[in-house]
Amino acid sequence: MEYAIEVDGRLIGSLDYLIRLKQELIVIEAKKGDLDKGFNQLSAELIALDKYEEGNENDRLYGAITVGDIWKFGVLERKRQHITKDIDSFTIPGDLERVFSILIGILVA
């Protein structure tokens, strides 16, 4: 389900998936092609969500980009306005347990 977000005329779009639990957020951007272009889009979505969720007190917003069988994670450090891209990529089904472990670790932290 897409989640529409509009911050201003420049920050507008829709998130492919938004998972929220105990104020922790994960944005998942599903792409059919290039992970690098997808990560750029994910970064813009994290920045937009940071502005949209200004009352949220969490220091970080988490994101993931996937092309289905490959996953890559990133995080926006809100105070520094700095996005970090994980150097590791995870494949499905080989790293399925690790992908779910990361997602669950973010949500229950």
Short mmCIF file of C-alpha atoms in Angstrom, two decimals:
data_model
loop_
_atom_site.label_atom_id
_atom_site.label_comp_id
_atom_site.label_asym_id
_atom_site.label_seq_id
_atom_site.Cartn_x
_atom_site.Cartn_y
_atom_site.Cartn_z
CA MET A 1 0.00 0.00 0.00
CA GLU A 2 1.43 3.37 -0.95
CA TYR A 3 1.57 6.11 1.67
CA ALA A 4 1.18 9.59 0.19
CA ILE A 5 3.31 12.34 1.69
CA GLU A 6 3.46 16.05 0.91
CA VAL A 7 5.71 18.39 2.84
CA ASP A 8 5.88 21.26 0.37
CA GLY A 9 5.94 21.78 -3.39
CA ARG A 10 9.40 20.19 -3.65
CA LEU A 11 8.96 17.29 -1.22
CA ILE A 12 5.98 15.36 -2.49
CA GLY A 13 5.50 11.74 -3.43
CA SER A 14 4.49 8.39 -2.08
CA LEU A 15 6.22 5.76 0.01
CA ASP A 16 5.84 2.19 -1.19
CA TYR A 17 5.69 0.84 2.37
CA LEU A 18 5.77 2.51 5.78
CA ILE A 19 6.03 0.30 8.86
CA ARG A 20 5.45 2.00 12.21
CA LEU A 21 5.73 0.46 15.68
CA LYS A 22 6.37 2.31 18.96
CA GLN A 23 7.38 5.46 17.10
CA GLU A 24 10.00 3.57 15.07
CA LEU A 25 9.57 3.95 11.34
CA ILE A 26 10.86 1.95 8.42
CA VAL A 27 10.40 3.15 4.86
CA ILE A 28 10.74 0.42 2.26
CA GLU A 29 11.15 1.47 -1.35
CA ALA A 30 10.46 -1.31 -3.84
CA LYS A 31 12.12 -0.87 -7.23
CA LYS A 32 12.22 -2.93 -10.37
CA GLY A 33 15.67 -1.86 -11.44
CA ASP A 34 18.67 0.08 -10.20
CA LEU A 35 19.48 -0.06 -6.46
CA ASP A 36 21.52 3.15 -6.58
CA LYS A 37 18.72 5.19 -8.16
CA GLY A 38 16.31 3.57 -5.73
CA PHE A 39 18.51 4.53 -2.79
CA ASN A 40 18.52 8.15 -3.99
CA GLN A 41 14.72 8.05 -4.02
CA LEU A 42 14.68 6.42 -0.58
CA SER A 43 16.97 9.19 0.72
CA ALA A 44 14.57 11.87 -0.54
CA GLU A 45 11.67 10.02 1.08
CA LEU A 46 13.49 9.82 4.43
CA ILE A 47 14.21 13.58 4.28
CA ALA A 48 10.55 14.30 3.45
CA LEU A 49 9.35 12.01 6.23
CA ASP A 50 11.72 13.71 8.67
CA LYS A 51 10.04 17.03 7.94
CA TYR A 52 6.55 15.48 7.92
CA GLU A 53 7.12 13.75 11.29
CA GLU A 54 8.69 16.73 13.07
CA GLY A 55 6.98 15.84 16.38
CA ASN A 56 8.59 12.39 16.34
CA GLU A 57 11.40 12.39 18.92
CA ASN A 58 13.43 9.51 17.46
CA ASP A 59 16.98 10.36 16.45
CA ARG A 60 16.89 8.11 13.39
CA LEU A 61 14.66 7.13 10.51
CA TYR A 62 15.38 3.79 8.90
CA GLY A 63 14.93 2.79 5.29
CA ALA A 64 15.40 -0.12 2.96
CA ILE A 65 15.54 -0.45 -0.79
CA THR A 66 14.68 -3.70 -2.48
CA VAL A 67 14.48 -5.05 -5.99
CA GLY A 68 12.84 -8.19 -4.65
CA ASP A 69 15.74 -10.56 -4.23
CA ILE A 70 18.28 -7.94 -3.09
CA TRP A 71 17.89 -5.66 -0.04
CA LYS A 72 20.01 -2.72 1.13
CA PHE A 73 19.49 -0.63 4.27
CA GLY A 74 20.12 2.98 5.23
CA VAL A 75 19.50 5.38 8.09
CA LEU A 76 18.86 9.12 8.39
CA GLU A 77 20.41 10.68 11.48
CA ARG A 78 17.86 13.40 12.00
CA LYS A 79 19.85 15.90 14.09
CA ARG A 80 22.87 15.81 11.78
CA GLN A 81 20.73 15.48 8.63
CA HIS A 82 23.11 12.73 7.50
CA ILE A 83 22.16 9.60 5.56
CA THR A 84 24.27 6.48 5.88
CA LYS A 85 24.04 3.69 3.30
CA ASP A 86 24.91 0.21 4.53
CA ILE A 87 27.77 -1.23 2.46
CA ASP A 88 26.28 -4.73 2.66
CA SER A 89 23.55 -6.03 0.40
CA PHE A 90 21.39 -8.96 1.40
CA THR A 91 19.90 -11.53 -0.95
CA ILE A 92 16.66 -13.42 -0.69
CA PRO A 93 16.35 -16.31 0.03
CA GLY A 94 19.99 -16.70 1.16
CA ASP A 95 19.94 -13.86 3.71
CA LEU A 96 16.23 -13.99 4.55
CA GLU A 97 16.85 -14.62 8.24
CA ARG A 98 19.27 -11.67 8.41
CA VAL A 99 16.84 -9.31 6.61
CA PHE A 100 14.03 -10.17 9.03
CA SER A 101 16.43 -9.87 11.96
CA ILE A 102 17.36 -6.33 10.86
CA LEU A 103 13.72 -5.31 10.36
CA ILE A 104 12.63 -6.73 13.71
CA GLY A 105 15.66 -5.23 15.45
CA ILE A 106 14.70 -1.77 14.23
CA LEU A 107 11.06 -2.11 15.27
CA VAL A 108 11.59 -3.45 18.78
CA ALA A 109 14.63 -1.38 19.71
#
